[in-house]
Every structure is written in C-alpha cells, then in structure tokens.
Short mmCIF file of C-alpha atoms and ligand atoms in Angstrom, two decimals:
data_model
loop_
_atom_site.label_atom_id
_atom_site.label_comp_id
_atom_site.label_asym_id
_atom_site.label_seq_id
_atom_site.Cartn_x
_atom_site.Cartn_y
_atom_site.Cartn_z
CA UNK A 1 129.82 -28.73 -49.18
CA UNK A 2 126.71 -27.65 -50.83
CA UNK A 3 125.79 -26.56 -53.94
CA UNK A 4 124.72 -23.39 -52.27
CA UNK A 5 128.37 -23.04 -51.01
CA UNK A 6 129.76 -23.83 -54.56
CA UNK A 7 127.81 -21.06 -55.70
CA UNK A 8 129.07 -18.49 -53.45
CA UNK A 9 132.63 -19.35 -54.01
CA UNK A 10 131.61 -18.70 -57.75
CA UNK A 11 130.40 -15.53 -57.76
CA UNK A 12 132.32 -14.26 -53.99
CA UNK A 13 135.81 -15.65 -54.20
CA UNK A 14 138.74 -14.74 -55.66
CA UNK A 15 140.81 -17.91 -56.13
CA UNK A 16 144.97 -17.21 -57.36
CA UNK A 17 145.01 -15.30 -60.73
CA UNK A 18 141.40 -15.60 -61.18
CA UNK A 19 138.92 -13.41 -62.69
CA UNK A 20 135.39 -12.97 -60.99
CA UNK A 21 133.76 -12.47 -63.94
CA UNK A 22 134.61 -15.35 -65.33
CA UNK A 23 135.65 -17.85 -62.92
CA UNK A 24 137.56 -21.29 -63.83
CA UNK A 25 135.98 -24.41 -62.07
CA UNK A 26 136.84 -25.15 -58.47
CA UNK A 27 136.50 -28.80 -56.81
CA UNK A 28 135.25 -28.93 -53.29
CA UNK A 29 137.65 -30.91 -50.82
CA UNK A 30 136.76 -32.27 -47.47
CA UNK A 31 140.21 -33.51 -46.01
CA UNK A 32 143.53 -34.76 -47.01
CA UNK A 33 145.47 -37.18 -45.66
CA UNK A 34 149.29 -38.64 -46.80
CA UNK A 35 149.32 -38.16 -50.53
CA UNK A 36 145.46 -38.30 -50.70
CA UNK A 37 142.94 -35.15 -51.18
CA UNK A 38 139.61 -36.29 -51.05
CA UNK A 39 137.05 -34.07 -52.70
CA UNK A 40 133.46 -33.37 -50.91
CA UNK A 41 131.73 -36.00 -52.80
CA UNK A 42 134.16 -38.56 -51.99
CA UNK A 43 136.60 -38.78 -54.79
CA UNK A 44 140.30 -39.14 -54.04
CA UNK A 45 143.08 -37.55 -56.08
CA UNK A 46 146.82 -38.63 -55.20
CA UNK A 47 148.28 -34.79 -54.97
CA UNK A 48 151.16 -34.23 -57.31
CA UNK A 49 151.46 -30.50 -56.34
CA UNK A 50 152.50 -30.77 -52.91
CA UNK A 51 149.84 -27.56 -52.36
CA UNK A 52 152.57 -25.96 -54.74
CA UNK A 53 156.16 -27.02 -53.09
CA UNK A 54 153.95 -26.80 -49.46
CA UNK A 55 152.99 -30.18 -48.23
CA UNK A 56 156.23 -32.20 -48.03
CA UNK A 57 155.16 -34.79 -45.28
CA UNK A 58 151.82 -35.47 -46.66
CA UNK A 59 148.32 -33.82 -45.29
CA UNK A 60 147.07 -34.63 -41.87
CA UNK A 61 150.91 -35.55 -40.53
CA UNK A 62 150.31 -37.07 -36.63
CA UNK A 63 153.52 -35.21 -35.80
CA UNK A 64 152.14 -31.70 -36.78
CA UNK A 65 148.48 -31.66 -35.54
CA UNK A 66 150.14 -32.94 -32.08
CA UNK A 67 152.72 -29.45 -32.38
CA UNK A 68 149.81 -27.37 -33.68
CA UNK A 69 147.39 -28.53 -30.74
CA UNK A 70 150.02 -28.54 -28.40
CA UNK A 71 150.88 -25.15 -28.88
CA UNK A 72 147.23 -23.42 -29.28
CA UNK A 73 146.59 -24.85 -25.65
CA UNK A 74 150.01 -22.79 -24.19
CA UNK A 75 148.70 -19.59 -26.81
CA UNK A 76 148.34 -18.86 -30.82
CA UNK A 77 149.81 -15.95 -30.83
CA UNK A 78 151.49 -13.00 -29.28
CA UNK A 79 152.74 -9.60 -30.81
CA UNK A 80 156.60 -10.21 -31.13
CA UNK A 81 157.00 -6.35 -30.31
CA UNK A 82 158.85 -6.81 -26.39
CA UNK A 83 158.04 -10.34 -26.23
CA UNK A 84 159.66 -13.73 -27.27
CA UNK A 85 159.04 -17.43 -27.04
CA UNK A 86 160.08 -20.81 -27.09
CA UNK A 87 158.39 -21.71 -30.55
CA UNK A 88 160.47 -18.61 -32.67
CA UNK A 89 163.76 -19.35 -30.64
CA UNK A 90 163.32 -22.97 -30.90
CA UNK A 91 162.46 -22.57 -34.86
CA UNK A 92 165.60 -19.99 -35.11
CA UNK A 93 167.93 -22.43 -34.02
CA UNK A 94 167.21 -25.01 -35.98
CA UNK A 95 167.37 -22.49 -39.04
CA UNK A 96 170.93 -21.47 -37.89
CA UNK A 97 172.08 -25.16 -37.81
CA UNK A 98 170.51 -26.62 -41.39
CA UNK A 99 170.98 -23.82 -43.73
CA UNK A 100 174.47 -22.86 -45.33
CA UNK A 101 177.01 -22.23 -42.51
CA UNK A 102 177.14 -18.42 -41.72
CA UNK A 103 173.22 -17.29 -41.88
CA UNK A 104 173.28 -16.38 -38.17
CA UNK A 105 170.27 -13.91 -38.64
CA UNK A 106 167.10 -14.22 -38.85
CA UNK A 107 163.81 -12.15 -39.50
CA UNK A 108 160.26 -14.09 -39.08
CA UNK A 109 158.05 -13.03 -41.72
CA UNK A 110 154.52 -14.23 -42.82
CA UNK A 111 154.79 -14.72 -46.18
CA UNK A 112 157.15 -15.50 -48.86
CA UNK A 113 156.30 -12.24 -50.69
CA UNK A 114 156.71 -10.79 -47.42
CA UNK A 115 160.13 -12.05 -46.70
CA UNK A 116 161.43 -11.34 -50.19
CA UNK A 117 160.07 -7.73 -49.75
CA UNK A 118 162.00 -8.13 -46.30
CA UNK A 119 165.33 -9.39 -48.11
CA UNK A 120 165.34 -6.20 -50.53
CA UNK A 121 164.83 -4.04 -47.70
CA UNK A 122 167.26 -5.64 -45.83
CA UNK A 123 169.85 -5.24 -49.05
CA UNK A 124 169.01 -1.35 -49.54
CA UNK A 125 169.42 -0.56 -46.02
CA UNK A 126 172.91 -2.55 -45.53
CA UNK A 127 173.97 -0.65 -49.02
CA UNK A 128 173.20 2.57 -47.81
CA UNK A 129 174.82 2.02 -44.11
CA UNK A 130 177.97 1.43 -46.29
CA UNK A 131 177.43 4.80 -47.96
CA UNK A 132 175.52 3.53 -50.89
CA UNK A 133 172.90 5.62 -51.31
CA UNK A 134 172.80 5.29 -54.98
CA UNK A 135 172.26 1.23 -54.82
CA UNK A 136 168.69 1.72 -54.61
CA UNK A 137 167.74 -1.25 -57.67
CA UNK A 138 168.37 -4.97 -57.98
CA UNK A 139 169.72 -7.21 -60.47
CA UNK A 140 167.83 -10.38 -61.40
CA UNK A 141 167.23 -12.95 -63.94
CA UNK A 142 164.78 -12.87 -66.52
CA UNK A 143 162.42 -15.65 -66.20
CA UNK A 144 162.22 -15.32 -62.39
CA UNK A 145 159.68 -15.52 -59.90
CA UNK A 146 159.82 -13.95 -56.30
CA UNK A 147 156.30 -13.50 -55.02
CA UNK A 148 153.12 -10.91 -55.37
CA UNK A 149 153.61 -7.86 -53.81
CA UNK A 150 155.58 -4.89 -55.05
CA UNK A 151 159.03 -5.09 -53.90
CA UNK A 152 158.94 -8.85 -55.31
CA UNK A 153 156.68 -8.05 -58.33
CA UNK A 154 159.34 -5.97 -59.60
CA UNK A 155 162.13 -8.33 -59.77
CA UNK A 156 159.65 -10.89 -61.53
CA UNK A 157 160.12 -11.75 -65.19
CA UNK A 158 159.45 -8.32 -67.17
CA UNK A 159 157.16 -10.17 -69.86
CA UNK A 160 155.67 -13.09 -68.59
CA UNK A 161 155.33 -10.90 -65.05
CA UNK A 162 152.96 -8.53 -64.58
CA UNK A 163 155.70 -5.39 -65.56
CA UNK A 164 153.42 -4.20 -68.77
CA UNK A 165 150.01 -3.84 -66.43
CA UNK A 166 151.38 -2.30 -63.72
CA UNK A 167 154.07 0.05 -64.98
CA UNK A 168 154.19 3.18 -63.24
CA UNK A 169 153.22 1.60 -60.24
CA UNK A 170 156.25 -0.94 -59.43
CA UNK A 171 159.76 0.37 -59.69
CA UNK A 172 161.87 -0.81 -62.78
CA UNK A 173 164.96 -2.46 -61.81
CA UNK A 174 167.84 -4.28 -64.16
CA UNK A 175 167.05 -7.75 -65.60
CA UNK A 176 170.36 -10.19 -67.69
CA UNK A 177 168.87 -13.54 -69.57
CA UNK A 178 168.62 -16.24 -67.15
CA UNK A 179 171.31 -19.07 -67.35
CA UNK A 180 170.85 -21.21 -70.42
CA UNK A 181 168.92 -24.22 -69.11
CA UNK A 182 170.49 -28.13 -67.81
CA UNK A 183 171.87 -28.35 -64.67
CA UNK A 184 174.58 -30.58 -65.89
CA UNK A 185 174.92 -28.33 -69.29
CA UNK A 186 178.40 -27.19 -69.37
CA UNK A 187 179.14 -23.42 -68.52
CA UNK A 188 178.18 -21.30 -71.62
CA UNK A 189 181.47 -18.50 -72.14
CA UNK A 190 178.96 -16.09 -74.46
CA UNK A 191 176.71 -16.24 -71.74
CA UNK A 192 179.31 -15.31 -68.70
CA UNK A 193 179.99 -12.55 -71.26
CA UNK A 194 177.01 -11.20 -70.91
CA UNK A 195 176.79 -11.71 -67.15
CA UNK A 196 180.11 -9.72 -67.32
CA UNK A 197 178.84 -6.94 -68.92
CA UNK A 198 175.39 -6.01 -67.49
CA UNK A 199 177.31 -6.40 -63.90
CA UNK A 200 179.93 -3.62 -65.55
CA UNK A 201 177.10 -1.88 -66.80
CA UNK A 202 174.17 -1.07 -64.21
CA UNK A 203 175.98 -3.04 -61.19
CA UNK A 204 177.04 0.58 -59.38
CA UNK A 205 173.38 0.62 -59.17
CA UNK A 206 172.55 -2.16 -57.90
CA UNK A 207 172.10 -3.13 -53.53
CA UNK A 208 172.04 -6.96 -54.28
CA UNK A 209 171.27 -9.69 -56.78
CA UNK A 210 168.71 -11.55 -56.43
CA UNK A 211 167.53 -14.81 -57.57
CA UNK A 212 166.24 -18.73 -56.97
CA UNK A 213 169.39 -21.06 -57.15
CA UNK A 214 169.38 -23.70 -59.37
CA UNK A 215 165.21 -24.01 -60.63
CA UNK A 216 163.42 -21.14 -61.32
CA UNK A 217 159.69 -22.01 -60.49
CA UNK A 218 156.90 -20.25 -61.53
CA UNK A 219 158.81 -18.54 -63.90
CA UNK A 220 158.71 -21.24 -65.96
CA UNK A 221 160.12 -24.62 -64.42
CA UNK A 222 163.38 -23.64 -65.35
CA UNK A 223 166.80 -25.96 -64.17
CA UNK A 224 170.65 -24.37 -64.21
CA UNK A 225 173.66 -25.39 -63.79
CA UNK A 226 174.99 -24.46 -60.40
CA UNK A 227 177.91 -22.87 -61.62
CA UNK A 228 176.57 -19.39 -62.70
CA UNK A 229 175.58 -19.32 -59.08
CA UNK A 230 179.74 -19.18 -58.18
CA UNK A 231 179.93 -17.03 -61.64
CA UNK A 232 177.37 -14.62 -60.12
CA UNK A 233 178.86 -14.65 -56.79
CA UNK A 234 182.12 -13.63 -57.75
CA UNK A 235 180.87 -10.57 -59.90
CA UNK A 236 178.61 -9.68 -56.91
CA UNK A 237 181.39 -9.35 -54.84
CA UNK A 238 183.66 -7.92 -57.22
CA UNK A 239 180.68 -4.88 -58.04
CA UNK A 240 180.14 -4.61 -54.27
CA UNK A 241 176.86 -6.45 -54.33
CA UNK A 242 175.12 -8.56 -51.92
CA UNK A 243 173.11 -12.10 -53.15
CA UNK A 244 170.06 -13.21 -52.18
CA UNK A 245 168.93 -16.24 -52.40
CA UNK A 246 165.06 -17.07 -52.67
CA UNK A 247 165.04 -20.73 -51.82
CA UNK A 248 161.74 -20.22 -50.86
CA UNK A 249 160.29 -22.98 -53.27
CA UNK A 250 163.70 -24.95 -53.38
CA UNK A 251 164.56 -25.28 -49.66
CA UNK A 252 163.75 -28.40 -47.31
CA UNK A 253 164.80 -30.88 -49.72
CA UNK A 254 163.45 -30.78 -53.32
CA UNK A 255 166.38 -30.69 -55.28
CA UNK A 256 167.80 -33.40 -53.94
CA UNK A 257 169.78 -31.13 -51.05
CA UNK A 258 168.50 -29.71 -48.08
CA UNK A 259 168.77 -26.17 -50.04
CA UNK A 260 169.95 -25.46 -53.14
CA UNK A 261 172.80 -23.04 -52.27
CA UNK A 262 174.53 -26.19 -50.95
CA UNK A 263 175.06 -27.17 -54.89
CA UNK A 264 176.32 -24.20 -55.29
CA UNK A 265 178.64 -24.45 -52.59
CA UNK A 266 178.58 -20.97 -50.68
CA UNK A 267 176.87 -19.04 -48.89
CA UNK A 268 174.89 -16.23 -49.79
CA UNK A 269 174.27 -12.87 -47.81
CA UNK A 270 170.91 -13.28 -47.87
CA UNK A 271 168.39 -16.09 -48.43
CA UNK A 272 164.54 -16.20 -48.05
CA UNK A 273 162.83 -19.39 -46.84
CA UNK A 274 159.38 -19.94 -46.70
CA UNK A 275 156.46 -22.64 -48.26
CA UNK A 276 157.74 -25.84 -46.80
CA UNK A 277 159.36 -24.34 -43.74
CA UNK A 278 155.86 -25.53 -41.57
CA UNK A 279 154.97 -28.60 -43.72
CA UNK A 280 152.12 -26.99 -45.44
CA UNK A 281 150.12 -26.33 -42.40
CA UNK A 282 150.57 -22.53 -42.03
CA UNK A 283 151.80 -19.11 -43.49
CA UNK A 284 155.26 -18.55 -42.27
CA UNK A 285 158.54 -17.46 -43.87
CA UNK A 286 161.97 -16.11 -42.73
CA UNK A 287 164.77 -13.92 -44.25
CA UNK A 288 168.27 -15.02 -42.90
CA UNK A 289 171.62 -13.30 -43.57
CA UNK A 290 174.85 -13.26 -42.34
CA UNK A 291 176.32 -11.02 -39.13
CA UNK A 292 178.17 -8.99 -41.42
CA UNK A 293 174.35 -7.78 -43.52
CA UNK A 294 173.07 -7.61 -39.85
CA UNK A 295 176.06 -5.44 -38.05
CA UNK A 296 176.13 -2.84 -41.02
CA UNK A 297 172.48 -2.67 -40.65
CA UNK A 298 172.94 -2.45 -36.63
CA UNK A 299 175.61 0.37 -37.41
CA UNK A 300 174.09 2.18 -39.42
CA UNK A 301 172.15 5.61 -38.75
CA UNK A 302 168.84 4.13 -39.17
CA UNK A 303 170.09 1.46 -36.46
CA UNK A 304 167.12 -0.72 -37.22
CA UNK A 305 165.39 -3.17 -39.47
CA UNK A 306 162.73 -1.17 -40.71
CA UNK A 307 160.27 -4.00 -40.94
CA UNK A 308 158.01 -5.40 -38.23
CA UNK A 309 154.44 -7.59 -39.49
CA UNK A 310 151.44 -8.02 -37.10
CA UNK A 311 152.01 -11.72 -37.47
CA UNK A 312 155.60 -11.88 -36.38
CA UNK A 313 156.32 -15.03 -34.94
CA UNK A 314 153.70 -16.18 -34.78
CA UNK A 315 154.00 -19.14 -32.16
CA UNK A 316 151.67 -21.64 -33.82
CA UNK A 317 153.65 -21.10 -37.05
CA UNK A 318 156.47 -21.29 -35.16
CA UNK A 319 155.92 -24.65 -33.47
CA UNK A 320 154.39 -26.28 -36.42
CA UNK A 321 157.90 -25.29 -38.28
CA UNK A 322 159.89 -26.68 -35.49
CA UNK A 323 157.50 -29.97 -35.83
CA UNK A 324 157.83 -29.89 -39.61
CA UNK A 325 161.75 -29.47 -39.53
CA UNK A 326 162.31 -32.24 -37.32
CA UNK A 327 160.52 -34.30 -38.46
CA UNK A 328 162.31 -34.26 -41.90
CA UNK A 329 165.32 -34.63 -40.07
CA UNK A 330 164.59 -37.74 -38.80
CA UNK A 331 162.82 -38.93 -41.92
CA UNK A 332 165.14 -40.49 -45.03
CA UNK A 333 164.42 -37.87 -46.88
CA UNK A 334 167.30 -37.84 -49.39
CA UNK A 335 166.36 -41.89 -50.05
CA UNK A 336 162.56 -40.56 -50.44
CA UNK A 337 163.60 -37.86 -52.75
CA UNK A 338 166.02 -39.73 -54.79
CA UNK A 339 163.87 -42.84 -55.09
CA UNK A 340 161.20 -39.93 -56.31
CA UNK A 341 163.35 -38.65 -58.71
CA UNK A 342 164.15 -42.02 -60.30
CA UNK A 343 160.29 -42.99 -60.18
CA UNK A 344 159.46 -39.36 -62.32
CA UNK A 345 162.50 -39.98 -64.86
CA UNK A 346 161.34 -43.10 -65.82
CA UNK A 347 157.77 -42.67 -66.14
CA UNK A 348 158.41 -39.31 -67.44
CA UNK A 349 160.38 -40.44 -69.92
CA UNK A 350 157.59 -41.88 -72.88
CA UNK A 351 156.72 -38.01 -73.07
CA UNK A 352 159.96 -37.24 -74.76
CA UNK A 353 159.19 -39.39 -77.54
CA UNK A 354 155.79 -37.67 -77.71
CA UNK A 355 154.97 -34.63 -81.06
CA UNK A 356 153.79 -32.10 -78.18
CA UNK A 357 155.99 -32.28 -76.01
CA UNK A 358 159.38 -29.86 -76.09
CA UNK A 359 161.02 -31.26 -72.99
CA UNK A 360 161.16 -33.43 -70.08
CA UNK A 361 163.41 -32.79 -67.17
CA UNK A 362 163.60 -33.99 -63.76
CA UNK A 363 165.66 -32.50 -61.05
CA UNK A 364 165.09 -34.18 -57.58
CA UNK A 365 161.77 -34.16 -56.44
CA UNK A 366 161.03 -31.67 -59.56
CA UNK A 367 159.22 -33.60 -63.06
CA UNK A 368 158.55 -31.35 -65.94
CA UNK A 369 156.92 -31.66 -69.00
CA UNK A 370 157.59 -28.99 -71.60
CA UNK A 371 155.17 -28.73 -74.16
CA UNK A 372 154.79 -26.93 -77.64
CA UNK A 373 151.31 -25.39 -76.96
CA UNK A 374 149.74 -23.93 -73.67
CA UNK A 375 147.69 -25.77 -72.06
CA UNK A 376 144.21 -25.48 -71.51
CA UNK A 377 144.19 -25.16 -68.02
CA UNK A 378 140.17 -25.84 -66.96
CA UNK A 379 140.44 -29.28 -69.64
CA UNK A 380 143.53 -30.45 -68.66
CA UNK A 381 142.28 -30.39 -64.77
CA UNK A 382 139.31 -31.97 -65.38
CA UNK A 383 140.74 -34.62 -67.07
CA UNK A 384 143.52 -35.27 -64.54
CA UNK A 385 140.25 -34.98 -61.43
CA UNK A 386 138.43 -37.64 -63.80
CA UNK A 387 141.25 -39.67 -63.44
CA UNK A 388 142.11 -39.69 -59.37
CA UNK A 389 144.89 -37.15 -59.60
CA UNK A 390 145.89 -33.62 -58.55
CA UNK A 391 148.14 -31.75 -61.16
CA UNK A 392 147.98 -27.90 -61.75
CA UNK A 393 149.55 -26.78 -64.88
CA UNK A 394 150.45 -23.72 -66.38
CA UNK A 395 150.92 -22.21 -69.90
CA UNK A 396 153.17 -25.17 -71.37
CA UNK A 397 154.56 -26.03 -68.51
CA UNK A 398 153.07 -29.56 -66.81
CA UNK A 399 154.59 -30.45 -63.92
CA UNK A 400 154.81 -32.31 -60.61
CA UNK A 401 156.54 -31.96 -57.07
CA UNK A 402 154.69 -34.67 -54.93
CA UNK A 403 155.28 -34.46 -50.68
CA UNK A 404 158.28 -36.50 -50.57
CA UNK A 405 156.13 -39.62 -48.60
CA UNK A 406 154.38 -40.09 -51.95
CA UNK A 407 154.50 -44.50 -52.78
CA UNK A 408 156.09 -45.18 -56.12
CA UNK A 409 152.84 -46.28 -57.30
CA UNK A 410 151.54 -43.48 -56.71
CA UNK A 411 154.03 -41.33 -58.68
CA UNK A 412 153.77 -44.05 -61.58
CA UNK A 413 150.10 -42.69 -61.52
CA UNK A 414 150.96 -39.13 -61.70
CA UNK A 415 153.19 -39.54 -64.02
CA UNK A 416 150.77 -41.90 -66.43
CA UNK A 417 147.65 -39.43 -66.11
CA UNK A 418 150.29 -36.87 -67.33
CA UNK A 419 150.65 -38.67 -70.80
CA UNK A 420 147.44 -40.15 -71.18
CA UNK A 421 146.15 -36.45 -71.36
CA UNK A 422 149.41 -35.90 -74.05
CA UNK A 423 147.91 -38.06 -76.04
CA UNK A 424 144.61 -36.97 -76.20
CA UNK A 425 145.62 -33.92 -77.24
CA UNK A 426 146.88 -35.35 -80.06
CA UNK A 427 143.61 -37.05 -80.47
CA UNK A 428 141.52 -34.05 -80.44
CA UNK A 429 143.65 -31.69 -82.49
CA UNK A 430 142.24 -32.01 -85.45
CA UNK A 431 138.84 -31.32 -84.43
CA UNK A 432 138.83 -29.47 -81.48
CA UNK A 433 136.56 -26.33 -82.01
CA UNK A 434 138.55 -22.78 -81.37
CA UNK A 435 138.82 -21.89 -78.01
CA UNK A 436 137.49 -25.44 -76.40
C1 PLP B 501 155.94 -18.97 -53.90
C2 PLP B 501 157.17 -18.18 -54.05
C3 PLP B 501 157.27 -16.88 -53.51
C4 PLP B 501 156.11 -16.18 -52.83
O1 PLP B 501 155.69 -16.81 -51.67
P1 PLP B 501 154.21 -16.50 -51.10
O2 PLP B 501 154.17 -17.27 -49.82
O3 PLP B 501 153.26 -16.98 -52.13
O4 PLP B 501 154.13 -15.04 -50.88
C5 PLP B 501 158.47 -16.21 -53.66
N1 PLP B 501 159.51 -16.78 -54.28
C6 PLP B 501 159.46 -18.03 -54.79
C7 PLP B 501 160.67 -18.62 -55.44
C8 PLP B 501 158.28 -18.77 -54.72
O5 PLP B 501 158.22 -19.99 -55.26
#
C-alpha cells in the first residue's frame, strides 16, 4: 500500500466510530493467515480480536477459499425473491440441527444489525397477530449491545449508547439493570425483585425481551450467571412475552458451548446469529424462531414477514457458512476453546494483582481486563503493533477473543503484551502530559 493510499484512507474513509476530522491511526495489512495479520510493510501481529468474535478458524482457512471459489464458479448471487438454492438450504439445515432444539425457522439476513432489526419485527408482528396491538416496545438490559441501526440502536445501553444524540429519532423502549456480574455468582433475590417489578410494571407493553445470554459484549465485556436467563424466561412467559436471544457475538463456540442458550438450558423464541456464522469471510446473519413465532405470523392478517434484503441468501455467504460450520464440527473445538480458556486465566491472572486494573475475568474463549481508567485507545494500539500483536480496546475495557486455532504460545503473547502495556501506564502516570 502506498503512502498515497494511506493518505486517502485519511482524509476519505470512515473507519467504525471514527471522526473524519480527526482520524485515529490506521495500519495497512496485506494478508492474514492462521492467527497471523501481516501489515503492508511486513510486520506480523498474532490477532487477539478474532476481527471482533469473526475469524474463528484463523484467516486464509484452505477449507473456506475452496467453498468460496467453488461456489462463485456455479454463481455469487441470486435474488432470493422466487428462487432458492443449495447453499441457503444446505446452511438452513445445519442451523436447524446445532442450535437449541425447536428453532425450526429461519430468516437469512445480511447483517447482524439487520437480523436483530429482523428479530424485533418478527416479535411485533407475532404480538399483534395474537391481538397485541399495544406490545409495540421491548424490554432489555442496561449495558447491552445489539447492533447500529435503529431498531437495534434503541435497545442499546441508554448512556453508554448513543440514546442522548439521537433522541427523537430512535424510539424509547423499557430498560431493568443488567444482572449483577459472575457467571458463577450466586442468584441475587434484590435483584429478581427488581426483575419482578419492571416485568409487572411496563411488561403489558412489551412484544419480547431481548438480550445477549450470558456476556454482554460491546456493552462492556460483561459475564452473568445463566440463571437470570431461566428467571427472565419464566416472567416472559408469565407477562406474555417472547425472548430473543442475540447470540450473535456468543454463538459458534466462545463460551465454551456451541451457543450460549445451551447454559441456560432452553430455548428461546427467537435468537439472532450472525459474525462467526461464515468464519469471518463474509456478511451474513440469520434470525431463527420457533414454528409457533412463525405460524402466528403465517396466521395472521398481514400473512407475511414483512422483511425481504437485496442480499438475501446470498449463495456465496451461504456456502462459505456451510464450509465454516462444518468445519467446526469436525474440529475439537471444545478442547481448543477450553485449552484457550485455561491459557488466558493463567496469563491473565498477574493483572489482578496490578493498581490499574479493576478486574480480570475469563469466560471460555472470552479474557478481560477491567481497568480503573479508559484507555487511550491510539497509545495503547501502537504499543501492542510495536510489539507483534493485534488487540483493540475500548474505554476500560481490554480484552481478547483469539480464533479458537490460536497456539498457546501465542495466547501467552497476547496475554503478556496486555500487561507489559499495564505497567507502563503505571510508569508514565506521573508525567504523562494532559491529553497524551
Ligand atoms: C456485533 C453485534 C451486533 C451487530 O452485528 P453487525 O454485523 O455489526 O451489524 C449485534 N449484536 C451483538 C451482540 C453483536 O456483538
């Protein structure tokens, strides 16, 4: 890439929550292979990031380019409007068979934003079949994430989400605290309470709940027991509610479990996929629920699913998902992510110990540092580049969720670049200059 290039992308590109004006530093990469990115000039950084939760066979996977290219050679793509094909069937199967028993239906979308929107939809629509027509808001967390556009924007966390700049514009919906953090912390009573009593207050409201089981992501890294899952469950279905699950960070794997509903132990109505479902290697996502959500839909006067992208389908995504899917099936995957949750625990650990640090959890292929202060994002990067690794964090939250193939020497590098940079925090406080 040249410095020309660079250039452009500076003044041209938007990169995620970015501003134009000023723009944070960007490094050039050439290719990626494994657990290796390898910038433009050369320099290799093991990837602790996974392209956040993406990439969890690696970069460059044999098994994937061989689906991709097989499948551009048949065709990329087809409108799904009147037409189907092997790829979307293929992938919908294998959907029906690993996720919690009783998601029989699914709806292809292209984004995860897109199939949450998709999933809320879904929720109103079944709601008002059923003669609901005043269920019109949701229910959710605080602390939350659930993607970019509206529908999920508004069922992100009210402060640190983006509620205050775009009020007005995104529809206000009801929010209870989010479970008090551990996922082995015993069940808090004055916090059922309160679950008890928002349900009994705005729950007549309400189409569905909706949150991520068991980790909250980029809300803020966040681990619960599984418990107020079955505590949730049991007021949504005593308020007449339906639950959605957004596994779309937590499925295929990461927390130990093919998807987090399973430590739950039931089924929800509804549950969003997306981000690992092709490996990394494209934009796809899917919204299942169960025949019940789809035969009230089916029944009702509307008769259909008012949702239908461009992108539908799409059969590259498709096959690449099918690839991806398999393949994980065949790989150890629970050894890989087990053996990577012992690898982050242990050289997470030190950070504990360490003035600036809050916490330090680890759920299964999850490592998170808490810290005291935010971090300074373009500082902290550079020194983790300088040192041959890949690690993005955000406000005081450092963390790592490597593709499961990642060697345990590898992770012992991630995981040492992560509190080498602690500690020169600690070095520079005293004289680091205000804003540096
Ligand atoms: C990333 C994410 C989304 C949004 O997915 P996009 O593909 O970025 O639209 C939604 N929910 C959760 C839990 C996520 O982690």
């Amino acid at each position: 890439m040249t410095s020309d290039q660079l250039s452009f992308d500076r003044s041209h590109l938007w990169h995620p929550y970015t501003s134009l004006s000023k723009p944070l530093p960007v490094y050039p990469v050439a290719s990626a292979s494994g657990a290796t990115i390898t910038l433009a000039d050369g320099w290799e950084l093991t990837d602790g990031m996974a392209s956040w939760w993406c990439a969890v066979h690696g970069y460059n996977v044999p098994e994937l380019n061989a689906a991709l290219q097989e499948q551009t050679l048949k065709m990329s793509h087809v409108m799904f409007g009147g037409f189907t094909h092997e790829p979307a069937v293929e992938l919908g199967r294998r959907l029906v068979d690993i996720t919690p028993a009783g998601l029989n239906k699914i709806f292809l979308a292209d984004s995860g934003s897109v199939s949450v929107e998709v999933a809320m939809k879904m929720a109103v629509q079944y709601q008002h079949a059923k003669g609901g027509r005043q269920r019109s808001k949701f229910l959710t967390f605080r602390g939350g994430y659930h993607g970019d556009t509206t529908g999920p924007m508004s069922v992100c966390d009210p402060d640190t989400g983006m509620h205050g700049l775009f009020s007005g514009f995104i529809p206000t919906h009801h929010f209870v605290g989010r479970p008090p953090g551990g996922f082995s912390a015993p069940v808090d009573a004055a916090y059922v309470a309160e679950l008890e009593e928002v349900f009994s207050a705005c729950a007549a409201k309400c189409a569905a709940f909706i949150c991520e089981p068991v980790v909250q992501g980029a809300g803020g890294m966040h681990f619960y027991n599984p418990a107020y899952l079955r505590i949730v469950n049991d007021l949504c279905t005593k308020h007449g509610l339906l639950l959605i699950f957004d596994e779309i960070a937590t499925g295929f794997g990461r927390t130990g479990v093919m998807f987090a509903a399973e430590h739950a132990g039931f089924t929800p109505d509804i549950m969003c996929l997306g981000k690992a479902l092709t490996g990394g290697y494209m934009t796809l996502a899917a919204t299942l629920c169960t025949d019940e959500v789809a035969d009230v839909i089916g029944q009702s006067e509307a008769r259909v699913l008012m949702h239908g992208p461009t992108f539908m389908g799409n059969p590259l995504a498709c096959a690449v998902a099918v690839a991806s899917i398999d393949l994980l099936l065949a790989s150890p995957w629970q050894k890989r992510v087990s053996t990577l949750s012992e690898n982050l625990s242990l050289h997470l650990r030190p950070a504990a110990r360490m003035g600036a640090v809050k916490d330090v959890r680890v759920l299964g292929g999850i490592g998170v540092v808490e810290t005291h202060e935010p971090v300074d994002v373009a500082k902290a990067q550079a020194f983790y580049v300088a040192r041959g690794v890949w690690i993005r964090p955000f406000g005081t939250r450092i963390y790592l969720m490597p593709p499961y193939i990642v060697s345990a020497e590898e992770t012992r590098k991630l995981c040492r670049v992560i509190l080498e940079e602690l500690e020169s925090r600690s070095q520079d406080a005293p004289t680091a200059a205000p804003g540096s």
